[in-house]
Coordinates of C-alpha atoms in Angstrom, one line a residue:
M100 CA 74.3 90.4 46.3
K101 CA 71.9 93.1 45.4
I102 CA 69.8 90.7 43.3
W103 CA 69.9 88.1 46.2
S104 CA 68.9 90.8 48.7
F105 CA 66.0 91.8 46.4
L106 CA 64.8 88.2 46.1
L107 CA 65.0 87.6 49.9
G108 CA 63.6 91.0 51.0
M109 CA 65.4 93.6 53.2
V110 CA 64.2 95.9 56.0
A111 CA 66.0 99.1 57.0
F112 CA 65.4 100.2 60.6
E113 CA 66.5 102.7 63.3
S114 CA 67.0 101.8 67.0
A115 CA 66.6 104.5 69.6
G116 CA 67.1 104.4 73.5
G117 CA 68.0 101.3 75.6
R118 CA 71.2 99.4 75.5
N119 CA 72.2 99.5 71.8
E120 CA 75.6 98.0 72.3
R121 CA 74.1 95.0 74.2
F122 CA 71.4 94.8 71.4
L123 CA 74.2 94.4 68.8
N124 CA 76.0 91.8 70.8
D125 CA 72.8 89.7 71.2
C126 CA 72.1 89.9 67.4
T127 CA 75.7 88.6 66.8
E128 CA 75.2 85.7 69.2
E129 CA 71.9 84.8 67.5
Y130 CA 73.6 84.9 64.1
I131 CA 71.4 87.7 62.8
P132 CA 73.2 89.3 59.8
L133 CA 73.0 93.1 60.2
E134 CA 74.2 95.2 57.3
R135 CA 75.1 98.9 56.9
V136 CA 75.2 99.5 60.6
R137 CA 75.8 103.2 61.4
P138 CA 75.5 105.3 64.5
L139 CA 72.8 107.9 65.1
P140 CA 72.5 110.5 67.9
L141 CA 70.0 108.5 69.8
G142 CA 71.0 104.9 68.7
L143 CA 71.9 103.2 65.4
A144 CA 70.6 102.3 61.9
A145 CA 71.0 99.1 60.0
T146 CA 69.4 96.7 57.5
V147 CA 68.4 93.1 58.1
P148 CA 66.9 90.3 55.9
V149 CA 63.1 90.3 56.4
R150 CA 63.1 86.7 57.8
Y151 CA 65.2 87.8 60.8
Y152 CA 63.2 90.9 61.7
K153 CA 60.8 89.3 64.2
K154 CA 63.5 87.5 66.0
M155 CA 65.5 90.8 66.1
H156 CA 62.5 92.6 67.4
R157 CA 62.3 90.4 70.5
L158 CA 66.0 91.1 71.3
A159 CA 65.4 94.9 70.9
R160 CA 62.5 94.8 73.4
K161 CA 64.7 92.8 75.8
N162 CA 67.3 95.5 75.7
G163 CA 64.8 98.4 75.9
C164 CA 65.4 99.6 72.3
V165 CA 62.6 101.0 70.2
L166 CA 62.8 99.9 66.5
K167 CA 61.3 102.0 63.7
V168 CA 61.2 100.6 60.1
T169 CA 62.3 103.2 57.7
K170 CA 62.3 101.3 54.4
R171 CA 61.2 98.0 53.0
Y172 CA 62.3 96.6 49.6
G173 CA 62.4 93.3 47.9
L174 CA 60.3 90.9 45.9
C175 CA 58.0 89.8 48.8
F176 CA 57.0 93.5 49.5
L177 CA 56.4 94.1 45.8
L178 CA 54.1 91.1 45.5
H179 CA 52.3 92.1 48.7
K180 CA 51.4 95.4 47.1
L181 CA 49.9 93.6 44.1
R182 CA 47.7 91.3 46.2
G183 CA 44.2 91.0 44.9
R184 CA 45.1 92.3 41.5
Y185 CA 44.4 89.1 39.5
G186 CA 44.5 90.9 36.1
I187 CA 48.3 91.3 36.4
A188 CA 48.7 87.6 37.1
A189 CA 46.4 86.7 34.2
G190 CA 48.4 89.0 32.0
L191 CA 51.6 87.3 32.9
V192 CA 50.1 83.9 32.1
C193 CA 48.8 85.2 28.8
A194 CA 52.1 86.7 27.9
F195 CA 53.8 83.3 28.7
L196 CA 51.3 81.5 26.5
L197 CA 51.7 84.0 23.7
C198 CA 55.5 83.9 23.8
F199 CA 56.2 80.2 24.4
V200 CA 53.0 78.1 23.8
M201 CA 50.9 79.8 21.1
P202 CA 53.7 79.9 18.4
K203 CA 53.7 76.1 18.5
L204 CA 50.0 76.0 17.5
V205 CA 48.7 76.3 13.9
W206 CA 47.0 79.7 13.7
H207 CA 46.6 80.0 10.0
I208 CA 47.0 77.7 6.9
A209 CA 48.1 79.2 3.7
Y210 CA 48.1 77.4 0.3
Y211 CA 51.0 78.3 -2.0
N212 CA 50.2 78.1 -5.8
I213 CA 47.2 75.8 -5.3
P214 CA 43.9 76.7 -7.0
A215 CA 40.9 77.6 -4.8
E216 CA 38.9 74.6 -6.0
Q217 CA 41.6 72.2 -4.9
Q218 CA 42.1 73.9 -1.6
K219 CA 38.8 72.6 -0.2
I220 CA 39.7 69.0 -1.3
L221 CA 43.1 69.4 0.3
S222 CA 41.7 70.9 3.5
D223 CA 39.4 68.0 4.0
A224 CA 42.2 65.4 3.5
M225 CA 44.4 67.4 5.9
Y226 CA 41.7 67.4 8.5
E227 CA 41.3 63.6 8.3
A228 CA 45.1 63.4 8.7
G229 CA 45.0 65.5 11.8
V230 CA 46.3 68.8 10.4
Y231 CA 44.1 71.9 11.0
E232 CA 44.0 75.3 12.7
G233 CA 44.6 74.8 16.4
V234 CA 46.6 71.6 16.3
W235 CA 50.0 71.4 18.1
H236 CA 52.9 71.4 15.7
D237 CA 55.0 68.2 15.8
N238 CA 57.5 67.5 13.1
S239 CA 57.1 63.7 13.1
A240 CA 53.3 63.9 13.2
F241 CA 53.3 66.4 10.3
K242 CA 55.6 64.2 8.2
L243 CA 53.3 61.3 8.8
A244 CA 50.3 63.5 7.8
E245 CA 52.0 64.4 4.5
Q246 CA 52.2 60.7 3.6
K247 CA 48.5 60.2 4.6
V248 CA 47.4 63.1 2.4
L249 CA 49.5 61.9 -0.6
L250 CA 47.9 58.4 -0.3
A251 CA 44.4 59.9 -0.1
L252 CA 45.0 62.3 -3.0
P253 CA 46.9 60.5 -5.8
Q254 CA 46.6 63.6 -8.0
Y255 CA 49.6 65.1 -6.0
S256 CA 53.1 63.7 -6.5
W257 CA 54.7 65.9 -3.8
L258 CA 53.4 67.7 -0.7
S259 CA 55.1 69.8 2.0
F260 CA 54.0 71.4 5.3
N261 CA 56.2 74.4 6.2
F262 CA 55.5 75.7 9.7
A263 CA 56.9 78.9 11.2
R264 CA 55.5 80.9 14.2
G265 CA 51.9 79.7 14.0
R266 CA 51.7 79.9 10.2
L267 CA 51.5 76.7 8.1
V268 CA 52.3 77.0 4.4
V269 CA 51.1 74.1 2.2
E270 CA 52.9 73.4 -1.1
A271 CA 51.9 70.7 -3.5
E272 CA 52.8 69.5 -7.0
D273 CA 50.5 67.8 -9.4
T274 CA 51.2 64.3 -10.6
V275 CA 52.3 64.1 -14.2
R276 CA 50.2 61.2 -15.4
K277 CA 51.6 58.8 -17.9
P278 CA 49.3 58.1 -20.9
S279 CA 47.2 55.1 -20.2
I280 CA 48.1 52.1 -22.3
L281 CA 45.1 50.3 -23.8
S282 CA 44.9 46.6 -22.9
E283 CA 45.9 44.5 -25.9
E284 CA 43.8 41.5 -24.7
S285 CA 42.1 40.1 -27.8
T286 CA 38.4 40.7 -27.9
N287 CA 35.4 40.2 -30.1
I288 CA 32.4 42.5 -30.7
I289 CA 29.0 40.9 -30.6
A290 CA 25.5 42.3 -31.1
G291 CA 23.8 43.6 -28.0
W292 CA 20.4 43.8 -29.7
D293 CA 18.5 42.3 -32.6
G294 CA 18.6 44.6 -35.6
V295 CA 19.6 45.5 -39.2
I296 CA 23.1 46.9 -39.6
K297 CA 23.1 50.4 -41.1
S298 CA 26.8 51.0 -41.1
M299 CA 30.0 49.6 -39.6
Q300 CA 33.2 51.5 -38.8
V301 CA 35.8 49.0 -37.8
Y302 CA 39.0 50.5 -36.3
D303 CA 40.6 47.2 -35.3
G304 CA 39.7 43.6 -35.7
Y305 CA 38.2 41.6 -38.6
A306 CA 34.6 42.3 -39.6
V307 CA 32.4 39.3 -40.2
K308 CA 29.2 41.2 -41.0
E309 CA 28.4 44.1 -43.3
A310 CA 25.8 46.8 -43.8
G311 CA 22.3 45.6 -44.6
Q312 CA 22.6 42.3 -42.9
S313 CA 20.2 41.3 -40.1
V314 CA 21.8 40.2 -36.8
A315 CA 20.5 38.6 -33.6
K316 CA 21.5 39.4 -30.1
G317 CA 24.8 37.7 -29.2
E318 CA 25.8 37.2 -32.9
L319 CA 29.5 37.9 -33.7
L320 CA 30.0 41.2 -35.6
V321 CA 33.8 41.9 -35.4
S322 CA 36.3 39.1 -34.6
G323 CA 39.6 39.5 -32.8
V324 CA 41.1 36.6 -34.7
G325 CA 41.9 36.6 -38.4
R326 CA 44.4 35.5 -41.1
D327 CA 46.4 37.6 -43.5
W328 CA 47.1 36.8 -47.1
R329 CA 49.8 34.3 -46.0
Q330 CA 47.2 32.5 -43.8
V331 CA 49.2 33.6 -40.7
L332 CA 46.9 33.8 -37.7
H333 CA 46.6 37.3 -36.0
Y334 CA 45.0 38.4 -32.8
A335 CA 43.6 41.9 -32.2
K336 CA 41.6 43.9 -29.7
S337 CA 38.4 44.7 -31.7
R338 CA 37.2 48.3 -31.8
A339 CA 34.3 49.3 -33.9
V340 CA 31.1 51.4 -34.1
V341 CA 28.2 49.2 -35.4
T342 CA 25.1 51.3 -36.1
A343 CA 21.9 49.3 -36.6
Y344 CA 18.2 49.7 -36.9
V345 CA 16.6 48.2 -33.7
E346 CA 13.1 47.7 -32.4
C347 CA 12.9 47.2 -28.7
S348 CA 10.5 47.6 -25.8
F349 CA 10.8 48.5 -22.2
S350 CA 8.2 48.1 -19.4
T351 CA 7.8 49.1 -15.8
I352 CA 5.1 49.1 -13.2
Q353 CA 4.2 52.3 -11.3
P354 CA 2.2 51.9 -8.0
Y355 CA -0.6 54.3 -7.4
A356 CA 0.1 54.6 -3.7
F357 CA 3.6 54.4 -2.1
Q358 CA 5.8 56.2 0.4
E359 CA 8.7 58.5 -0.5
V360 CA 11.2 60.6 1.5
E361 CA 11.2 64.3 0.9
P362 CA 13.0 67.3 2.6
T363 CA 11.0 69.3 5.1
G364 CA 13.0 72.5 4.3
L365 CA 14.5 72.6 7.8
I366 CA 18.3 72.5 8.2
D367 CA 19.9 72.4 11.7
E368 CA 23.5 73.4 12.2
Y369 CA 25.7 72.3 15.1
T370 CA 29.1 73.7 15.7
E371 CA 32.0 72.5 17.7
C372 CA 35.4 74.1 18.3
I373 CA 38.5 71.9 18.0
I374 CA 41.7 72.9 19.6
N375 CA 44.6 70.4 19.4
G376 CA 42.2 67.5 19.2
V377 CA 39.9 68.7 22.1
Q378 CA 36.4 69.1 20.9
I379 CA 34.4 71.8 22.6
P380 CA 30.7 71.8 21.6
L381 CA 29.2 75.2 21.0
H382 CA 25.7 73.8 20.8
G383 CA 24.0 70.9 22.4
P384 CA 24.2 67.3 21.0
F385 CA 22.2 66.8 17.8
E386 CA 20.1 63.8 16.8
A387 CA 19.7 62.8 13.2
G388 CA 16.7 60.7 12.1
E389 CA 16.9 57.7 9.9
N390 CA 16.0 59.6 6.8
D391 CA 17.9 62.8 7.6
I392 CA 21.0 63.8 5.6
V393 CA 24.1 64.6 7.7
Q394 CA 27.0 66.5 6.2
S395 CA 29.9 68.2 7.8
Y396 CA 32.6 70.6 6.9
Q397 CA 35.3 72.6 8.8
K398 CA 36.5 76.2 8.6
P399 CA 39.1 78.2 10.4
C400 CA 38.0 80.1 13.6
E401 CA 38.3 83.8 13.1
F402 CA 37.5 86.9 15.3
L403 CA 37.1 90.3 13.6
G404 CA 39.1 89.0 10.7
F405 CA 42.0 87.6 12.8
S406 CA 42.7 83.9 12.7
L407 CA 42.6 82.0 15.9
P408 CA 44.4 78.7 16.7
A409 CA 41.2 76.7 16.4
T410 CA 39.0 75.0 13.9
L411 CA 35.2 75.2 13.7
R412 CA 33.5 72.0 12.6
V413 CA 30.0 72.6 11.3
T414 CA 27.5 69.7 11.0
Q415 CA 24.4 70.3 9.0
V416 CA 21.4 68.0 9.4
V417 CA 18.9 68.2 6.5
R418 CA 15.6 67.1 7.9
Q419 CA 13.6 64.7 5.8
Q420 CA 10.3 62.9 6.4
E421 CA 8.3 60.1 4.8
K422 CA 5.3 61.1 2.9
D423 CA 2.4 59.0 1.6
V424 CA 2.0 59.6 -2.1
R425 CA -1.2 58.8 -4.1
L426 CA -1.1 59.3 -7.9
T427 CA -3.8 59.6 -10.5
K428 CA -3.5 57.5 -13.7
E429 CA -2.0 60.5 -15.6
E430 CA 0.5 61.2 -12.9
A431 CA 1.5 57.5 -12.6
E432 CA 2.0 57.3 -16.4
K433 CA 4.2 60.4 -16.5
R434 CA 6.4 59.1 -13.7
A435 CA 6.7 55.7 -15.4
V436 CA 7.6 57.3 -18.8
T437 CA 10.4 59.2 -17.0
T438 CA 11.7 56.0 -15.6
L439 CA 11.6 54.3 -19.0
N440 CA 13.5 57.1 -20.6
D441 CA 16.3 56.7 -18.1
I442 CA 16.4 53.0 -18.8
L443 CA 16.4 53.6 -22.6
Y444 CA 19.4 55.9 -22.6
H445 CA 21.2 53.6 -20.2
E446 CA 20.7 50.4 -22.3
L447 CA 21.2 51.9 -25.8
K448 CA 24.4 53.6 -26.8
S449 CA 24.0 56.9 -28.7
P450 CA 20.4 56.2 -29.8
V451 CA 18.7 58.2 -32.6
I452 CA 14.9 57.8 -31.9
L453 CA 12.8 57.3 -35.0
S454 CA 9.5 56.6 -33.3
K455 CA 8.2 56.0 -29.8
E456 CA 4.9 54.3 -28.8
I457 CA 3.7 54.2 -25.2
K458 CA 0.9 51.9 -24.0
S459 CA -0.4 51.6 -20.4
E460 CA -2.7 49.1 -18.7
E461 CA -3.8 48.6 -15.2
C462 CA -2.6 45.6 -13.1
E463 CA -2.7 44.5 -9.5
E464 CA 0.5 46.3 -8.5
G465 CA -0.5 49.6 -10.2
L466 CA -0.1 50.9 -13.8
Q467 CA 2.0 48.9 -16.2
V468 CA 3.6 51.1 -18.9
I469 CA 5.2 49.7 -22.1
M470 CA 7.4 51.8 -24.3
K471 CA 8.1 50.5 -27.9
I472 CA 11.1 52.1 -29.6
K473 CA 12.4 52.2 -33.2
A474 CA 15.8 53.8 -33.4
Y475 CA 19.3 53.7 -34.8
A476 CA 21.9 52.8 -32.1
D477 CA 25.3 51.4 -31.6
I478 CA 24.6 47.7 -30.8
G479 CA 28.2 46.5 -30.5
Q480 CA 29.3 44.9 -27.2
E481 CA 32.9 43.9 -26.4
E482 CA 33.6 40.5 -25.0
P483 CA 36.9 38.6 -24.5
L484 CA 37.9 35.7 -26.7

């Protein structure tokens, strides 16, 4: 009853003068519950629920009684004293959020026994799967996210998200890769360039050429089919290193005037705060040009070293612009030689350069540069039977 009385609110009063007995009878007829009624020298004292006080006051005035409130207690009077103090209400709301809502959000992500260089890769995959600081914890969603991360990162055979009171611990186990089995499809090795064979190291297959012989491009060097001393046919996957002396030439045309894209040195950053999928931009919207480079990364939101249940996604825009380039003959030749060197080491396997001759001549498109090479290189190319 005391708790009920506190919730409803009670008023203690004294009545003096007038017809107190008639006043009590009128209260009884109007079903006004009076409690703790006791006599006083000039009248009586009692308590009444606050919702009946106005009605009782009219009855007291009718009977000539003067009422005096001596005490008020209850929840309604306590809240009335706190009117206008919004900080207390805000504190109660914050306490409710901290106790019941915030523990369900991911405040901090810890990686157990995972190297630092792998944590960044894992963090990006988790973000794409919807797991990051500030997201609401849901067991079914997190289980699905585990499968998405495993599919995106085959280097892990097992992954687990362990969540407790705002802290997410990520555990992962590397995949034990089985040794790859070489394909046993029968193949030949042919010459990729014209040349003179210097040496042959055949690891598998049947050699049809030997050192000192000249070969043409496309000619068979090592066969994947052969017969043993009993004339039984055998098939093999040919593997060999055929080093030959080759002479070859490469050419390219370098224009004197052209346009190229170069960075301006300006990098703009735009940050947005993500809380449970809600994106809150901290800067205005950004615009990236056609030639600009846009790259994004995410990091946990922290304040004075304390983690907050949110993720900051930072987008960097590297500004670039088109520039008109005009070259002299010497500059054009240097640029062309660099291009030809790239082609050389891409076309020839493990070349040993013996001599290099460069010739240039002007043409309608610009400067044509021809590079003539004499070198030792592996000319073998694998092809299926």
